[in-house]
Amino acid sequence: MELPNNKIEAYLTGKLKGKELSEFKKQLKTDHQLAEEVKLQRQLIKQVESMGALKMKDQLLEIKEQLQNRRRRLIRNLIGLTAAAVFAGLILGSQFFGNTPPSSQELFAQHYQAYPLPFGDRAGGEEQLRQAGTFYLSSKYAQALPLLEQVLAENPDDSRSRLALAISQLELQQNAAAQQNLQLLIDREDPLYLDQALWYAALAALQQDQVATCRQHLIRLSGNPRAPHFEEAQALLKQLQK
Amino acid sequence: MKSMADEEVIRRLQSVEEREREVALRYLYERVQKTVRRYILKNKGNEQDVDDYFHEGIIAFYQLVRRGKLASDTKVEAYLFTICRNMWNKKLKKQMAQVALDDKQVPISEEDLQLKTLLSKERKDLIQDLLRSLGPDCQQLLIHFYFDRLRMKEIVQKMNFSSEQVAKNKKSTCMKKLRGIVLASPFYNNLLK
């Protein structure tokens, strides 16, 4: 006997109502085959919901990491501002001898910090990716880089690994390659990584003295007040205007 | 973070756009996590419990929103906190009941506690295996339909199917694939019951 799959799905997703629902429930009590099929499909849907929940947990962990990093940066900036205030006299004094604006490389050094991408258990059991994540998080970029390249050869759409690769390349002074990978992420417009990609692309351009390109990325980043590097982007844009 | 109206949070969570959903999740994280953290730490929890239960709470809240089960005048932040608090209290009650039971019988050994942790990690690994076996297209399609509760029209738009019928056929194929994987493996069969 052919089972009414549409009705089963409607029942399990809460779309069956009224008379149809009560009749279906009656049928379940008497039709053993139907009851078994409903039980199985319920399990399958439960597994899909678990998959969705697991992916959402990954997203929440990323958000947690980003918020923590932003807090740390704010604290660091506050400490920096305090130190600047203490040395205000020296800064004022230097005006007498001519104060030159910081170079692109100085600005890069001021603002750049490798992003601690969360890998951890979410590497999903892929040994290569787990290892790459471990190296990356221990700042062993030379070891992380070839592993990340292999991961991306198999899965070119893995945005997290591509961001890690770009940052590793920046750390190893492979700027042109880093810019290429960051541009790929920007073109992809993956909502989870776009803001990070714009920020690092701005810094990569800055290090190459490509100030116009740097500004372009920063202006785009400044369009999103909720972006993790929003305040820094605004601060750097101001410095570049000097 | 700038305050967002409750309707705005719900609208963003109901949106088809990933970016909109992320903004709402980030907002909820910033506004509610501290309160949940304070409550759990004050009530015999630790930092890992805070993460676990806050995340479970957000996921439960998200599913309620996607299923249209929230009243129009819901106070989002208070509601989310209540979900997390109730989940935590339920866990504490279970724990206390278990301790009372164990006082009468044999106390839970360290091994048994580790076994429980291992099973839930095992289950997590199984789900990861399922995800991998299904492949990214089927994963995405089934999660959009059953977890995100997107309508077929929205799935067609998001995943660039040529029509709703094509999307329905693909969904049917993916469910058959999932069914095949689960039924073929006694390991899955047993552990996922």
Short mmCIF file of C-alpha atoms in Angstrom, two decimals:
data_model
loop_
_atom_site.label_atom_id
_atom_site.label_comp_id
_atom_site.label_asym_id
_atom_site.label_seq_id
_atom_site.Cartn_x
_atom_site.Cartn_y
_atom_site.Cartn_z
CA MET A 1 0.00 0.00 0.00
CA GLU A 2 1.40 3.40 -0.99
CA LEU A 3 1.92 5.65 1.97
CA PRO A 4 0.62 9.25 1.89
CA ASN A 5 4.03 10.95 2.16
CA ASN A 6 2.67 14.46 1.65
CA LYS A 7 0.23 13.98 4.50
CA ILE A 8 2.92 12.47 6.71
CA GLU A 9 5.16 15.47 6.12
CA ALA A 10 2.31 17.91 6.69
CA TYR A 11 1.49 16.10 9.96
CA LEU A 12 5.09 16.13 11.16
CA THR A 13 5.63 19.80 10.32
CA GLY A 14 2.40 20.90 12.01
CA LYS A 15 0.62 21.85 8.77
CA LEU A 16 -2.20 19.33 9.05
CA LYS A 17 -5.22 20.92 10.70
CA GLY A 18 -8.82 20.36 11.72
CA LYS A 19 -10.69 17.37 10.30
CA GLU A 20 -7.71 16.18 8.24
CA LEU A 21 -5.57 16.08 11.38
CA SER A 22 -8.09 14.17 13.49
CA GLU A 23 -8.65 11.65 10.69
CA PHE A 24 -4.94 11.16 10.24
CA LYS A 25 -4.48 10.56 13.98
CA LYS A 26 -7.27 7.95 13.87
CA GLN A 27 -5.53 6.26 10.98
CA LEU A 28 -2.25 6.15 12.90
CA LYS A 29 -3.88 4.15 15.66
CA THR A 30 -5.09 1.44 13.31
CA ASP A 31 -2.51 1.39 10.50
CA HIS A 32 0.73 -0.10 11.83
CA GLN A 33 2.68 0.43 8.61
CA LEU A 34 1.71 4.10 8.54
CA ALA A 35 2.65 4.50 12.21
CA GLU A 36 6.10 2.98 11.56
CA GLU A 37 6.69 5.25 8.58
CA VAL A 38 5.66 8.32 10.61
CA LYS A 39 8.08 7.24 13.35
CA LEU A 40 10.93 6.91 10.84
CA GLN A 41 10.23 10.21 9.11
CA ARG A 42 9.99 11.91 12.47
CA GLN A 43 13.49 10.63 13.25
CA LEU A 44 14.83 11.83 9.91
CA ILE A 45 13.38 15.30 10.43
CA LYS A 46 14.86 15.32 13.93
CA GLN A 47 18.30 14.59 12.45
CA VAL A 48 17.91 17.43 9.95
CA GLU A 49 16.92 19.77 12.79
CA SER A 50 20.01 18.63 14.73
CA MET A 51 22.14 19.43 11.67
CA GLY A 52 20.60 22.89 11.48
CA ALA A 53 21.17 23.44 15.20
CA LEU A 54 24.81 22.37 14.93
CA LYS A 55 25.44 24.82 12.09
CA MET A 56 23.73 27.57 14.04
CA LYS A 57 25.91 26.84 17.07
CA ASP A 58 28.96 27.34 14.87
CA GLN A 59 27.58 30.71 13.86
CA LEU A 60 26.93 31.66 17.50
CA LEU A 61 30.48 30.70 18.47
CA GLU A 62 31.81 32.95 15.69
CA ILE A 63 29.65 35.80 16.97
CA LYS A 64 30.90 35.21 20.51
CA GLU A 65 34.52 35.27 19.32
CA GLN A 66 33.98 38.48 17.33
CA LEU A 67 32.33 40.23 20.26
CA GLN A 68 35.10 39.16 22.64
CA ASN A 69 37.76 40.39 20.21
CA ARG A 70 35.98 43.70 19.85
CA ARG A 71 35.86 44.09 23.62
CA ARG A 72 39.57 43.30 23.90
CA ARG A 73 40.34 45.85 21.19
CA LEU A 74 38.25 48.49 22.93
CA ILE A 75 40.09 47.84 26.20
CA ARG A 76 43.40 47.97 24.40
CA ASN A 77 42.43 51.22 22.70
CA LEU A 78 41.42 52.65 26.05
CA ILE A 79 44.79 51.71 27.50
CA GLY A 80 46.41 53.19 24.43
CA LEU A 81 44.49 56.42 24.81
CA THR A 82 45.47 56.62 28.46
CA ALA A 83 49.12 56.11 27.59
CA ALA A 84 48.80 58.78 24.90
CA ALA A 85 47.38 61.22 27.43
CA VAL A 86 50.26 60.56 29.83
CA PHE A 87 52.78 61.31 27.06
CA ALA A 88 50.82 64.33 25.73
CA GLY A 89 53.65 66.66 26.67
CA LEU A 90 56.15 64.77 24.53
CA ILE A 91 53.77 64.78 21.58
CA LEU A 92 53.23 68.52 21.94
CA GLY A 93 56.94 69.05 22.22
CA SER A 94 57.59 67.18 18.99
CA GLN A 95 55.44 69.75 17.16
CA PHE A 96 58.30 72.24 17.52
CA PHE A 97 60.53 69.99 15.49
CA GLY A 98 57.95 69.28 12.79
CA ASN A 99 55.42 66.39 13.03
CA THR A 100 55.31 64.20 9.96
CA PRO A 101 52.20 62.05 9.41
CA PRO A 102 52.75 58.30 9.87
CA SER A 103 53.73 56.32 6.76
CA SER A 104 51.50 53.57 5.30
CA GLN A 105 53.72 50.94 6.87
CA GLU A 106 53.50 52.64 10.27
CA LEU A 107 49.72 52.79 10.00
CA PHE A 108 49.67 49.11 9.01
CA ALA A 109 51.76 48.18 12.04
CA GLN A 110 49.48 50.26 14.26
CA HIS A 111 46.29 48.58 13.13
CA TYR A 112 47.19 45.08 12.03
CA GLN A 113 46.60 42.06 14.17
CA ALA A 114 46.00 38.51 13.01
CA TYR A 115 42.39 37.44 13.50
CA PRO A 116 42.00 34.48 15.89
CA LEU A 117 39.63 32.49 13.67
CA PRO A 118 37.83 29.85 15.71
CA PHE A 119 38.60 26.40 14.34
CA GLY A 120 38.38 24.00 17.28
CA ASP A 121 35.87 21.13 17.12
CA ARG A 122 34.04 22.80 14.25
CA ALA A 123 36.72 21.59 11.85
CA GLY A 124 34.17 18.78 11.57
CA GLY A 125 36.50 15.88 11.93
CA GLU A 126 38.69 16.78 8.90
CA GLU A 127 42.16 16.07 10.18
CA GLN A 128 43.92 18.38 7.74
CA LEU A 129 41.69 21.28 8.63
CA ARG A 130 42.05 20.62 12.34
CA GLN A 131 45.84 20.62 12.01
CA ALA A 132 45.79 23.77 9.92
CA GLY A 133 43.63 25.43 12.58
CA THR A 134 46.02 24.40 15.35
CA PHE A 135 49.03 25.82 13.49
CA TYR A 136 47.15 28.99 12.60
CA LEU A 137 46.02 29.65 16.16
CA SER A 138 49.59 29.04 17.43
CA SER A 139 50.80 31.67 14.91
CA LYS A 140 52.74 28.99 12.97
CA TYR A 141 51.67 30.45 9.66
CA ALA A 142 54.37 28.80 7.56
CA GLN A 143 53.04 25.37 8.64
CA ALA A 144 49.38 26.38 8.39
CA LEU A 145 49.67 27.77 4.86
CA PRO A 146 50.26 24.58 2.81
CA LEU A 147 47.56 22.71 4.78
CA LEU A 148 45.06 25.50 4.16
CA GLU A 149 45.93 25.45 0.45
CA GLN A 150 45.20 21.71 0.35
CA VAL A 151 41.89 22.18 2.17
CA LEU A 152 40.88 24.87 -0.33
CA ALA A 153 41.95 22.73 -3.30
CA GLU A 154 39.27 20.23 -2.17
CA ASN A 155 36.75 22.78 -1.04
CA PRO A 156 37.26 26.17 -2.68
CA ASP A 157 34.08 27.55 -1.10
CA ASP A 158 35.38 27.25 2.46
CA SER A 159 35.42 30.95 3.37
CA ARG A 160 36.84 30.49 6.84
CA SER A 161 39.88 28.60 5.50
CA ARG A 162 40.34 31.21 2.76
CA LEU A 163 40.39 34.00 5.32
CA ALA A 164 42.91 32.06 7.43
CA LEU A 165 45.02 31.51 4.30
CA ALA A 166 44.97 35.21 3.40
CA ILE A 167 46.00 36.22 6.91
CA SER A 168 48.77 33.59 6.95
CA GLN A 169 50.02 35.03 3.65
CA LEU A 170 49.98 38.54 5.14
CA GLU A 171 51.99 37.29 8.09
CA LEU A 172 54.51 35.72 5.69
CA GLN A 173 54.72 38.92 3.60
CA GLN A 174 53.02 37.26 0.60
CA ASN A 175 50.90 40.35 0.10
CA ALA A 176 49.82 39.95 -3.51
CA ALA A 177 48.54 36.42 -2.84
CA ALA A 178 46.78 37.63 0.31
CA GLN A 179 45.07 40.42 -1.63
CA GLN A 180 43.88 37.94 -4.26
CA ASN A 181 42.30 35.65 -1.66
CA LEU A 182 40.73 38.53 0.22
CA GLN A 183 39.25 39.89 -3.01
CA LEU A 184 37.70 36.45 -3.67
CA LEU A 185 36.02 36.63 -0.25
CA ILE A 186 34.81 40.17 -0.90
CA ASP A 187 33.37 39.17 -4.29
CA ARG A 188 31.62 36.21 -2.66
CA GLU A 189 29.94 38.57 -0.14
CA ASP A 190 29.67 35.79 2.43
CA PRO A 191 27.93 37.63 5.30
CA LEU A 192 30.01 35.86 7.94
CA TYR A 193 33.37 36.90 6.50
CA LEU A 194 32.79 39.96 4.32
CA ASP A 195 33.61 42.53 7.00
CA GLN A 196 36.78 40.72 8.05
CA ALA A 197 37.82 40.37 4.39
CA LEU A 198 37.30 44.09 3.76
CA TRP A 199 39.32 45.01 6.83
CA TYR A 200 42.30 42.82 5.99
CA ALA A 201 42.13 43.78 2.31
CA ALA A 202 42.34 47.43 3.41
CA LEU A 203 45.39 46.66 5.55
CA ALA A 204 47.04 44.58 2.79
CA ALA A 205 46.58 47.47 0.36
CA LEU A 206 47.95 49.90 2.95
CA GLN A 207 51.09 47.86 3.38
CA GLN A 208 51.64 48.02 -0.38
CA ASP A 209 51.15 51.78 -0.24
CA GLN A 210 47.95 51.41 -2.28
CA VAL A 211 46.21 54.11 -0.28
CA ALA A 212 43.31 54.63 -2.72
CA THR A 213 42.44 50.91 -2.67
CA CYS A 214 42.76 50.88 1.11
CA ARG A 215 40.35 53.81 1.38
CA GLN A 216 37.87 52.10 -0.96
CA HIS A 217 37.68 49.04 1.30
CA LEU A 218 37.45 51.16 4.46
CA ILE A 219 34.62 53.27 3.03
CA ARG A 220 32.68 50.14 2.17
CA LEU A 221 33.32 48.74 5.67
CA SER A 222 32.17 52.03 7.21
CA GLY A 223 28.78 51.48 5.59
CA ASN A 224 28.05 48.85 8.25
CA PRO A 225 28.10 50.29 11.78
CA ARG A 226 27.73 46.78 13.17
CA ALA A 227 30.85 45.46 11.47
CA PRO A 228 33.52 44.22 13.91
CA HIS A 229 36.14 46.75 12.67
CA PHE A 230 33.78 49.65 12.12
CA GLU A 231 35.42 52.01 14.65
CA GLU A 232 38.93 51.09 13.52
CA ALA A 233 37.96 51.65 9.88
CA GLN A 234 36.67 55.10 10.75
CA ALA A 235 39.83 55.91 12.75
CA LEU A 236 42.12 54.74 9.94
CA LEU A 237 40.17 56.67 7.32
CA LYS A 238 40.67 59.83 9.40
CA GLN A 239 44.40 59.14 9.66
CA LEU A 240 44.65 58.62 5.90
CA GLN A 241 42.98 61.93 5.26
CA LYS A 242 45.72 63.81 7.07
CA MET B 1 24.85 48.43 20.47
CA LYS B 2 21.98 50.52 19.17
CA SER B 3 18.62 49.34 20.49
CA MET B 4 16.42 47.36 18.06
CA ALA B 5 12.64 47.12 18.34
CA ASP B 6 11.23 43.66 19.10
CA GLU B 7 9.39 43.59 15.76
CA GLU B 8 12.65 44.40 13.99
CA VAL B 9 14.47 41.50 15.69
CA ILE B 10 11.69 39.09 14.74
CA ARG B 11 11.52 40.44 11.19
CA ARG B 12 15.26 39.92 10.75
CA LEU B 13 15.12 36.37 12.14
CA GLN B 14 12.27 35.61 9.73
CA SER B 15 14.19 37.03 6.79
CA VAL B 16 15.49 34.82 3.99
CA GLU B 17 18.74 36.83 3.97
CA GLU B 18 21.58 35.30 6.03
CA ARG B 19 22.96 38.74 6.76
CA GLU B 20 19.68 39.87 8.36
CA ARG B 21 19.56 36.80 10.54
CA GLU B 22 23.16 37.34 11.64
CA VAL B 23 22.47 40.93 12.66
CA ALA B 24 19.55 39.79 14.82
CA LEU B 25 21.60 36.96 16.40
CA ARG B 26 24.45 39.33 17.15
CA TYR B 27 22.01 41.79 18.70
CA LEU B 28 20.48 39.09 20.93
CA TYR B 29 23.94 37.90 21.91
CA GLU B 30 25.00 41.36 23.01
CA ARG B 31 21.78 42.16 24.84
CA VAL B 32 20.88 38.92 26.56
CA GLN B 33 24.02 36.84 27.08
CA LYS B 34 25.22 38.78 30.13
CA THR B 35 21.91 38.31 31.96
CA VAL B 36 21.81 34.60 31.18
CA ARG B 37 25.45 34.27 32.23
CA ARG B 38 24.81 35.98 35.55
CA TYR B 39 21.84 33.71 36.24
CA ILE B 40 23.58 30.45 35.39
CA LEU B 41 26.81 31.26 37.26
CA LYS B 42 24.76 32.27 40.28
CA ASN B 43 22.89 28.98 40.11
CA LYS B 44 25.65 26.37 40.17
CA GLY B 45 26.68 26.68 36.54
CA ASN B 46 30.04 27.35 34.88
CA GLU B 47 31.17 29.19 31.74
CA GLN B 48 30.67 26.13 29.52
CA ASP B 49 27.10 25.80 30.83
CA VAL B 50 26.53 29.46 29.95
CA ASP B 51 27.60 28.84 26.36
CA ASP B 52 25.66 25.58 26.04
CA TYR B 53 22.38 26.82 27.48
CA PHE B 54 22.46 30.27 25.96
CA HIS B 55 23.07 28.79 22.52
CA GLU B 56 20.34 26.16 23.01
CA GLY B 57 18.02 28.95 24.13
CA ILE B 58 18.72 31.08 21.05
CA ILE B 59 18.20 28.07 18.77
CA ALA B 60 14.88 27.25 20.47
CA PHE B 61 13.83 30.90 20.19
CA TYR B 62 14.82 31.01 16.52
CA GLN B 63 12.74 27.90 15.80
CA LEU B 64 9.71 29.43 17.53
CA VAL B 65 10.09 32.55 15.40
CA ARG B 66 10.45 30.54 12.19
CA ARG B 67 7.33 28.50 13.04
CA GLY B 68 5.35 31.68 13.67
CA LYS B 69 4.68 30.70 17.26
CA LEU B 70 5.44 34.02 18.93
CA ALA B 71 2.70 36.45 19.93
CA SER B 72 2.92 39.81 18.18
CA ASP B 73 3.63 41.65 21.43
CA THR B 74 6.45 39.39 22.58
CA LYS B 75 9.23 41.13 24.50
CA VAL B 76 12.08 39.42 22.74
CA GLU B 77 14.91 39.88 25.25
CA ALA B 78 12.79 38.86 28.24
CA TYR B 79 11.38 35.89 26.33
CA LEU B 80 14.80 34.62 25.33
CA PHE B 81 16.08 34.97 28.88
CA THR B 82 13.05 33.03 30.14
CA ILE B 83 13.72 30.20 27.68
CA CYS B 84 17.36 29.92 28.81
CA ARG B 85 16.45 30.20 32.48
CA ASN B 86 13.77 27.49 32.20
CA MET B 87 16.15 25.17 30.34
CA TRP B 88 18.77 25.66 33.03
CA ASN B 89 16.30 25.13 35.88
CA LYS B 90 15.04 21.95 34.22
CA LYS B 91 18.60 20.65 34.03
CA LEU B 92 19.18 21.49 37.71
CA LYS B 93 15.98 19.71 38.73
CA LYS B 94 17.01 16.61 36.78
CA GLN B 95 20.43 16.71 38.39
CA MET B 96 18.94 17.03 41.87
CA ALA B 97 16.52 14.20 41.21
CA GLN B 98 19.41 12.07 40.00
CA VAL B 99 21.47 12.93 43.09
CA ALA B 100 18.51 12.02 45.35
CA LEU B 101 18.10 8.73 43.49
CA ASP B 102 21.78 8.04 43.62
CA ASP B 103 21.91 8.71 47.34
CA LYS B 104 19.52 5.81 47.74
CA GLN B 105 21.43 3.59 45.34
CA VAL B 106 25.02 3.59 44.14
CA PRO B 107 26.57 6.97 43.41
CA ILE B 108 27.31 7.73 39.73
CA SER B 109 30.87 6.77 39.04
CA GLU B 110 33.29 9.01 37.22
CA GLU B 111 33.23 6.47 34.39
CA ASP B 112 29.46 6.77 33.98
CA LEU B 113 29.68 10.56 33.89
CA GLN B 114 32.36 10.33 31.23
CA LEU B 115 30.22 7.84 29.27
CA LYS B 116 27.33 10.34 29.21
CA THR B 117 29.65 13.06 27.90
CA LEU B 118 31.09 10.64 25.36
CA LEU B 119 27.64 9.73 24.05
CA SER B 120 26.68 13.30 23.43
CA LYS B 121 30.00 13.94 21.69
CA GLU B 122 29.40 10.73 19.75
CA ARG B 123 26.00 11.96 18.72
CA LYS B 124 27.51 15.26 17.65
CA ASP B 125 30.12 13.40 15.59
CA LEU B 126 27.35 11.29 14.00
CA ILE B 127 25.46 14.40 13.00
CA GLN B 128 28.69 15.77 11.50
CA ASP B 129 29.06 12.48 9.59
CA LEU B 130 25.50 12.76 8.31
CA LEU B 131 26.17 16.31 7.17
CA ARG B 132 29.25 15.21 5.27
CA SER B 133 27.54 12.16 3.68
CA LEU B 134 24.63 14.25 2.46
CA GLY B 135 26.81 16.77 0.70
CA PRO B 136 26.44 20.56 0.82
CA ASP B 137 23.45 20.91 -1.55
CA CYS B 138 21.23 18.38 0.22
CA GLN B 139 22.38 19.68 3.62
CA GLN B 140 21.44 23.21 2.77
CA LEU B 141 18.12 22.30 1.18
CA LEU B 142 16.92 20.06 4.00
CA ILE B 143 18.09 22.49 6.71
CA HIS B 144 16.33 25.37 4.94
CA PHE B 145 13.11 23.35 4.75
CA TYR B 146 12.98 21.58 8.13
CA PHE B 147 15.09 23.79 10.42
CA ASP B 148 14.71 27.28 8.95
CA ARG B 149 11.16 26.42 7.78
CA LEU B 150 11.57 28.40 4.57
CA ARG B 151 8.77 28.08 2.07
CA MET B 152 9.54 26.35 -1.22
CA LYS B 153 9.30 29.71 -3.01
CA GLU B 154 12.01 31.12 -0.74
CA ILE B 155 14.21 28.05 -1.19
CA VAL B 156 13.88 28.38 -4.98
CA GLN B 157 15.09 31.99 -4.72
CA LYS B 158 17.90 31.27 -2.29
CA MET B 159 19.28 28.19 -4.00
CA ASN B 160 18.63 29.26 -7.59
CA PHE B 161 16.35 26.39 -8.58
CA SER B 162 14.53 26.85 -11.86
CA SER B 163 11.11 26.14 -10.30
CA GLU B 164 9.32 24.98 -7.16
CA GLN B 165 8.78 21.56 -8.70
CA VAL B 166 12.50 21.15 -9.31
CA ALA B 167 13.17 22.12 -5.69
CA LYS B 168 10.52 19.66 -4.44
CA ASN B 169 12.03 16.86 -6.50
CA LYS B 170 15.49 17.65 -5.18
CA LYS B 171 14.18 17.68 -1.62
CA SER B 172 12.57 14.31 -2.15
CA THR B 173 15.85 12.93 -3.51
CA CYS B 174 17.78 14.34 -0.55
CA MET B 175 15.35 12.85 1.97
CA LYS B 176 15.65 9.47 0.25
CA LYS B 177 19.44 9.82 0.49
CA LEU B 178 19.22 10.66 4.19
CA ARG B 179 16.86 7.78 4.77
CA GLY B 180 19.21 5.42 2.95
CA ILE B 181 22.19 6.52 5.06
CA VAL B 182 20.31 6.15 8.34
CA LEU B 183 18.69 2.80 7.50
CA ALA B 184 21.88 1.30 6.06
CA SER B 185 23.83 1.84 9.23
CA PRO B 186 22.91 -0.15 12.34
CA PHE B 187 25.21 2.21 14.19
CA TYR B 188 23.06 5.20 13.26
CA ASN B 189 19.90 3.20 13.77
CA ASN B 190 20.76 2.33 17.34
CA LEU B 191 22.34 5.55 18.47
CA LEU B 192 19.80 7.84 16.90
CA LYS B 193 16.74 6.17 18.47
#
